[in-house]
PDB file of C-alpha atoms in Angstrom:
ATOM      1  CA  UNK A   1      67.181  59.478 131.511  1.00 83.00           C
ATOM      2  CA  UNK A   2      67.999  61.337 128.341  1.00 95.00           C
ATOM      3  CA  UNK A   3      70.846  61.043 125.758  1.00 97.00           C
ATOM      4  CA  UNK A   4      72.205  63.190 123.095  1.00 98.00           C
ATOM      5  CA  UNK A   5      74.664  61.767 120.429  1.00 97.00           C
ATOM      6  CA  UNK A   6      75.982  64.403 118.007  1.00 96.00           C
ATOM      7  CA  UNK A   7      76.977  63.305 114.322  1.00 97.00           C
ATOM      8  CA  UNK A   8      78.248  64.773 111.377  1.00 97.00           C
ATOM      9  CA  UNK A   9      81.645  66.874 112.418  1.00 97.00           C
ATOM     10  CA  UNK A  10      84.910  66.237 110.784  1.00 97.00           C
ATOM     11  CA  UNK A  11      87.051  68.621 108.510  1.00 98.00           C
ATOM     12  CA  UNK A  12      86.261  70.986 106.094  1.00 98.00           C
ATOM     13  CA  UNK A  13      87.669  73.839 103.323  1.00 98.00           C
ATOM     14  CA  UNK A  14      86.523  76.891 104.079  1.00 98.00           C
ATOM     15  CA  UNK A  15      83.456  78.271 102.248  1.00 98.00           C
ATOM     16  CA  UNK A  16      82.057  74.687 102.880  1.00 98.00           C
ATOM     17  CA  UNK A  17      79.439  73.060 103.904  1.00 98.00           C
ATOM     18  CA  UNK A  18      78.354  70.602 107.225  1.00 98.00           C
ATOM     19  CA  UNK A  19      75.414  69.143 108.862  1.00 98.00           C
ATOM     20  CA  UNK A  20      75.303  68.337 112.169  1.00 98.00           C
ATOM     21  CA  UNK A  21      72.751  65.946 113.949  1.00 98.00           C
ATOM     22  CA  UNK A  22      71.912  65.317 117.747  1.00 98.00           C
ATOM     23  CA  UNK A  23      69.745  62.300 118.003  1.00 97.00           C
ATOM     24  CA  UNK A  24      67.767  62.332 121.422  1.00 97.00           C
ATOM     25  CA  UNK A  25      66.727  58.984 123.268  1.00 95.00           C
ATOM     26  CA  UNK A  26      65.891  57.678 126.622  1.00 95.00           C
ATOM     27  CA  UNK A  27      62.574  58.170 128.467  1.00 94.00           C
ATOM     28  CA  UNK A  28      60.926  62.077 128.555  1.00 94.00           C
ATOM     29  CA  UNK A  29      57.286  63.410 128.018  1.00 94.00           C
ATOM     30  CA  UNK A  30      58.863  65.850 125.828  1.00 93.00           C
ATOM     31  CA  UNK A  31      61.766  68.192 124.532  1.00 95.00           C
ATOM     32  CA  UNK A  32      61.065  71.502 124.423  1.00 95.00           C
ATOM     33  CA  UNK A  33      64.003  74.108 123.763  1.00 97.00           C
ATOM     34  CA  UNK A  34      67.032  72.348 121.629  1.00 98.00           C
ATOM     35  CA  UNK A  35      70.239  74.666 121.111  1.00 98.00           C
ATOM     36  CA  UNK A  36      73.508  74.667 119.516  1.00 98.00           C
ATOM     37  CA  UNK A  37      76.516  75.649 121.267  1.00 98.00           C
ATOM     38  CA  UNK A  38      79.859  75.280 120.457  1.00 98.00           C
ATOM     39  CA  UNK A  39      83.607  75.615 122.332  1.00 98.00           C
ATOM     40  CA  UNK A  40      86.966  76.514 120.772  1.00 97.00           C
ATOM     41  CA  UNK A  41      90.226  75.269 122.401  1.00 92.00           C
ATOM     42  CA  UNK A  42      90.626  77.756 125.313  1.00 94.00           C
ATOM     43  CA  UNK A  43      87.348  79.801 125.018  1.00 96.00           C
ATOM     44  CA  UNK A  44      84.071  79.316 126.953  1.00 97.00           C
ATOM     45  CA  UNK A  45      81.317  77.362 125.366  1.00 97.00           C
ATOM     46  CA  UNK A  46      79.031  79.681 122.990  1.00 98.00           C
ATOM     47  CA  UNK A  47      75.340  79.460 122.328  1.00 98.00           C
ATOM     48  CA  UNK A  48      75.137  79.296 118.644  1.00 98.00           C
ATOM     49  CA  UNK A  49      71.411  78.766 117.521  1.00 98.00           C
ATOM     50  CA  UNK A  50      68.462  78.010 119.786  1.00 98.00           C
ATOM     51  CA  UNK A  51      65.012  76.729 118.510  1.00 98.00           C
ATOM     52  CA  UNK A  52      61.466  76.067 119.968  1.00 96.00           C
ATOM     53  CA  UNK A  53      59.446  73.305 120.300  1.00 93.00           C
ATOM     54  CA  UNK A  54      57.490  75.029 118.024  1.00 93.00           C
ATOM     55  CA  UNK A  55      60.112  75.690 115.387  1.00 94.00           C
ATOM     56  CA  UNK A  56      61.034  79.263 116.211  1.00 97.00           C
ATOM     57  CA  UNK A  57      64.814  79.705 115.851  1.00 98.00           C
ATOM     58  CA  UNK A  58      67.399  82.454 117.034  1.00 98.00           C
ATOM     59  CA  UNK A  59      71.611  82.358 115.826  1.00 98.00           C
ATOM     60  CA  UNK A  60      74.350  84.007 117.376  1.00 98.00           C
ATOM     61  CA  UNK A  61      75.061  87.367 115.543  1.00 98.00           C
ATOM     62  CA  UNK A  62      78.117  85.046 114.103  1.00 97.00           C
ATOM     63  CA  UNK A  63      76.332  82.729 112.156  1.00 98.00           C
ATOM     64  CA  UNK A  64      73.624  84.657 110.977  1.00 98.00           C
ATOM     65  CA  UNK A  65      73.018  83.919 107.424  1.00 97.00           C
ATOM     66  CA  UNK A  66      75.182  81.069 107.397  1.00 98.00           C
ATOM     67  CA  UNK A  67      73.706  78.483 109.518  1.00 98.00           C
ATOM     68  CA  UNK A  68      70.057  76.910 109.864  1.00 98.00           C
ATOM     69  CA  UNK A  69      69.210  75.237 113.053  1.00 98.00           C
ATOM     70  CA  UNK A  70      65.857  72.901 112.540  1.00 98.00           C
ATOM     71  CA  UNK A  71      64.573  70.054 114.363  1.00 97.00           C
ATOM     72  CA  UNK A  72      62.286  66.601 113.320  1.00 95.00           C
ATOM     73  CA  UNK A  73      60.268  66.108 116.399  1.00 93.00           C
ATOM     74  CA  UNK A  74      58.667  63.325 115.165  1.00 93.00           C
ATOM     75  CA  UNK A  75      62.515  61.904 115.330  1.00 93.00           C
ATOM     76  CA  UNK A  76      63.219  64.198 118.380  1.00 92.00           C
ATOM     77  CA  UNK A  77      66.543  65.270 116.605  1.00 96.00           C
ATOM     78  CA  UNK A  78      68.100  68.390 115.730  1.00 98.00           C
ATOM     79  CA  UNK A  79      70.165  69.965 113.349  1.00 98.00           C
ATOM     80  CA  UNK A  80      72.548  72.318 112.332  1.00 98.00           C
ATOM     81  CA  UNK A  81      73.300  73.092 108.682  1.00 98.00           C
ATOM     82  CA  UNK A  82      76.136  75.107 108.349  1.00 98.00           C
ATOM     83  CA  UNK A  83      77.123  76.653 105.155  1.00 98.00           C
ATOM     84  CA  UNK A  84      80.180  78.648 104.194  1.00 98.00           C
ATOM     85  CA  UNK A  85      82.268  77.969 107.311  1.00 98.00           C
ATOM     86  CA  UNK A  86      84.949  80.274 108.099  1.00 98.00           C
ATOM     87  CA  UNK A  87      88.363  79.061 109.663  1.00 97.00           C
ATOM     88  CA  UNK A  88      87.093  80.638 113.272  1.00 97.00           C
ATOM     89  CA  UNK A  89      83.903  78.366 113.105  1.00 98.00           C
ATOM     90  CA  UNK A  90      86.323  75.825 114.210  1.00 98.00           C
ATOM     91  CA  UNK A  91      84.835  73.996 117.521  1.00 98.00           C
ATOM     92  CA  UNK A  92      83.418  71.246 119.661  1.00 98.00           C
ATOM     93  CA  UNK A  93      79.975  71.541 118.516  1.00 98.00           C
ATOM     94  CA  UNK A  94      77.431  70.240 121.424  1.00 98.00           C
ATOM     95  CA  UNK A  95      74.123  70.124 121.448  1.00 98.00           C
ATOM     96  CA  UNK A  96      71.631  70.222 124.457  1.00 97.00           C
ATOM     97  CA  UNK A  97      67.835  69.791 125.008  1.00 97.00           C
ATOM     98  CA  UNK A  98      65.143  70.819 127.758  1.00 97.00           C
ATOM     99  CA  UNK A  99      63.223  67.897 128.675  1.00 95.00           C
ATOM    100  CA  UNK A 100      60.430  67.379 130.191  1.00 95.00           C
ATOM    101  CA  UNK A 101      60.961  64.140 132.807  1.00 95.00           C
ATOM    102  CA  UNK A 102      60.234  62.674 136.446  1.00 94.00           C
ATOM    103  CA  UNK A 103      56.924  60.818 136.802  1.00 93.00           C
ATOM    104  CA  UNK A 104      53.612  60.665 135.576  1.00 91.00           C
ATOM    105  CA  UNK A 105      52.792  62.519 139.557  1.00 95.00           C
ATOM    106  CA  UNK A 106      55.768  65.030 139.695  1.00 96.00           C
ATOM    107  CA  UNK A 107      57.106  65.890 136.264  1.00 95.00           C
ATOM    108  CA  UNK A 108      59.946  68.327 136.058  1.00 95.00           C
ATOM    109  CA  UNK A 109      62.421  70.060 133.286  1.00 95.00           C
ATOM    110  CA  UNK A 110      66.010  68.635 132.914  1.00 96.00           C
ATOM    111  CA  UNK A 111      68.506  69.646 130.642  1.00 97.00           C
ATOM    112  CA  UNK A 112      70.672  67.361 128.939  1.00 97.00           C
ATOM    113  CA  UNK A 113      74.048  67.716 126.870  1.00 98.00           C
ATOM    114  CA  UNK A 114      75.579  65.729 124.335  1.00 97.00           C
ATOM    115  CA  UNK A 115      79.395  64.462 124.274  1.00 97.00           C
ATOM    116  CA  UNK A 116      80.187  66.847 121.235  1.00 97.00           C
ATOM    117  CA  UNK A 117      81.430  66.716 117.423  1.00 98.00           C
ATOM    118  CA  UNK A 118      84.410  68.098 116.479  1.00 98.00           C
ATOM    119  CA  UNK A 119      84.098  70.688 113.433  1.00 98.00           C
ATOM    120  CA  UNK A 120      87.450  71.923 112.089  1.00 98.00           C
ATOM    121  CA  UNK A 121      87.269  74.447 108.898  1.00 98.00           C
ATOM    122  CA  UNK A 122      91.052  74.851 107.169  1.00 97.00           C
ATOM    123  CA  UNK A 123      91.745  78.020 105.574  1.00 94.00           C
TER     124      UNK A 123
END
Protein backbone atom coordinates (compact mmCIF):
# COMPACT_ATOMS: atom_id res chain seq x y z
CA UNK A 1 0.00 0.00 0.00
CA UNK A 2 2.85 2.32 0.80
CA UNK A 3 6.49 2.58 -0.46
CA UNK A 4 9.56 4.24 0.71
CA UNK A 5 12.66 4.59 -1.62
CA UNK A 6 15.68 6.17 0.09
CA UNK A 7 18.26 8.26 -2.09
CA UNK A 8 21.26 10.06 -1.64
CA UNK A 9 23.89 7.59 0.37
CA UNK A 10 27.25 6.80 -0.99
CA UNK A 11 30.78 7.73 0.45
CA UNK A 12 32.06 10.51 2.09
CA UNK A 13 35.40 12.34 3.90
CA UNK A 14 34.79 12.98 7.13
CA UNK A 15 33.69 16.49 8.19
CA UNK A 16 31.37 16.19 5.08
CA UNK A 17 28.33 16.67 4.04
CA UNK A 18 25.04 14.28 2.73
CA UNK A 19 21.44 14.50 2.06
CA UNK A 20 19.32 11.84 2.24
CA UNK A 21 15.73 11.55 0.69
CA UNK A 22 12.80 8.97 1.24
CA UNK A 23 10.22 9.53 -1.37
CA UNK A 24 6.75 8.04 -0.20
CA UNK A 25 4.10 6.62 -2.78
CA UNK A 26 1.26 4.27 -3.00
CA UNK A 27 -2.29 4.90 -1.71
CA UNK A 28 -2.72 6.51 2.18
CA UNK A 29 -5.01 9.35 3.62
CA UNK A 30 -1.95 10.55 5.19
CA UNK A 31 1.64 10.25 6.80
CA UNK A 32 1.93 11.34 9.99
CA UNK A 33 5.25 10.57 12.04
CA UNK A 34 8.43 10.11 9.49
CA UNK A 35 11.83 9.01 11.27
CA UNK A 36 15.32 8.30 10.54
CA UNK A 37 16.98 5.31 11.71
CA UNK A 38 20.00 3.88 10.84
CA UNK A 39 22.03 0.23 11.36
CA UNK A 40 25.79 -0.40 11.49
CA UNK A 41 27.18 -3.84 10.48
CA UNK A 42 26.48 -5.91 13.65
CA UNK A 43 24.52 -3.35 15.80
CA UNK A 44 20.71 -2.99 16.17
CA UNK A 45 18.94 -0.46 14.10
CA UNK A 46 18.99 3.18 15.83
CA UNK A 47 16.36 5.87 15.75
CA UNK A 48 18.20 8.84 14.56
CA UNK A 49 15.73 11.85 14.06
CA UNK A 50 11.95 11.71 14.24
CA UNK A 51 9.60 14.54 12.96
CA UNK A 52 5.81 15.40 13.05
CA UNK A 53 3.35 15.86 10.68
CA UNK A 54 3.47 19.11 11.85
CA UNK A 55 7.18 19.72 11.50
CA UNK A 56 8.31 19.17 15.07
CA UNK A 57 11.63 17.27 15.06
CA UNK A 58 13.68 15.29 17.79
CA UNK A 59 17.69 13.69 16.99
CA UNK A 60 19.40 11.14 18.77
CA UNK A 61 21.79 12.75 21.39
CA UNK A 62 24.47 11.63 18.50
CA UNK A 63 23.58 13.81 15.89
CA UNK A 64 22.53 16.69 17.63
CA UNK A 65 23.85 19.70 15.97
CA UNK A 66 24.91 17.92 13.05
CA UNK A 67 21.94 16.68 11.31
CA UNK A 68 18.46 18.31 10.23
CA UNK A 69 15.62 16.02 9.61
CA UNK A 70 12.68 18.01 7.53
CA UNK A 71 9.96 16.85 5.44
CA UNK A 72 7.90 18.41 2.05
CA UNK A 73 4.46 17.13 2.63
CA UNK A 74 3.21 18.55 -0.24
CA UNK A 75 5.85 15.87 -1.89
CA UNK A 76 5.26 13.47 1.11
CA UNK A 77 9.15 13.06 1.34
CA UNK A 78 11.62 13.37 3.93
CA UNK A 79 14.96 14.28 4.58
CA UNK A 80 17.98 14.07 6.33
CA UNK A 81 20.79 16.61 5.97
CA UNK A 82 23.72 15.54 7.55
CA UNK A 83 26.65 17.72 8.03
CA UNK A 84 30.09 17.00 9.39
CA UNK A 85 29.86 13.19 9.45
CA UNK A 86 32.11 11.39 11.64
CA UNK A 87 33.67 7.90 10.63
CA UNK A 88 31.03 6.13 13.28
CA UNK A 89 28.04 7.76 11.34
CA UNK A 90 28.75 4.99 9.02
CA UNK A 91 25.29 2.97 8.34
CA UNK A 92 22.32 1.65 6.45
CA UNK A 93 20.28 4.66 6.70
CA UNK A 94 16.33 3.68 6.51
CA UNK A 95 13.66 5.61 6.69
CA UNK A 96 10.02 4.77 7.86
CA UNK A 97 6.59 6.53 7.94
CA UNK A 98 3.16 6.18 9.94
CA UNK A 99 0.43 6.09 7.57
CA UNK A 100 -2.76 6.48 7.75
CA UNK A 101 -4.57 3.54 5.36
CA UNK A 102 -7.51 0.87 5.06
CA UNK A 103 -10.79 2.24 3.68
CA UNK A 104 -12.79 5.15 3.47
CA UNK A 105 -15.21 2.86 6.44
CA UNK A 106 -12.32 1.42 8.62
CA UNK A 107 -9.14 3.46 8.35
CA UNK A 108 -6.18 2.35 10.37
CA UNK A 109 -2.26 3.35 11.02
CA UNK A 110 0.47 1.24 9.24
CA UNK A 111 3.96 1.70 9.34
CA UNK A 112 6.09 1.33 6.49
CA UNK A 113 10.01 0.99 5.95
CA UNK A 114 12.17 1.70 3.19
CA UNK A 115 14.94 -0.76 1.64
CA UNK A 116 17.82 1.57 2.98
CA UNK A 117 20.90 3.78 1.66
CA UNK A 118 24.13 2.98 2.45
CA UNK A 119 26.19 6.01 4.08
CA UNK A 120 29.90 5.28 4.59
CA UNK A 121 32.13 8.33 6.11
CA UNK A 122 36.20 7.49 5.67
CA UNK A 123 38.39 8.89 8.18
Amino acid sequence: QVQLVESGGGLVQAGGSLRLSCATSGSFFSINTMCWYRQAPGQQREPVATISSGGSANYADSVKGRFTISRDNAKNTLYLQMNSLKPEDTAVYYCNANARVGTQFSKYNSLYWGQGTQVTVSS
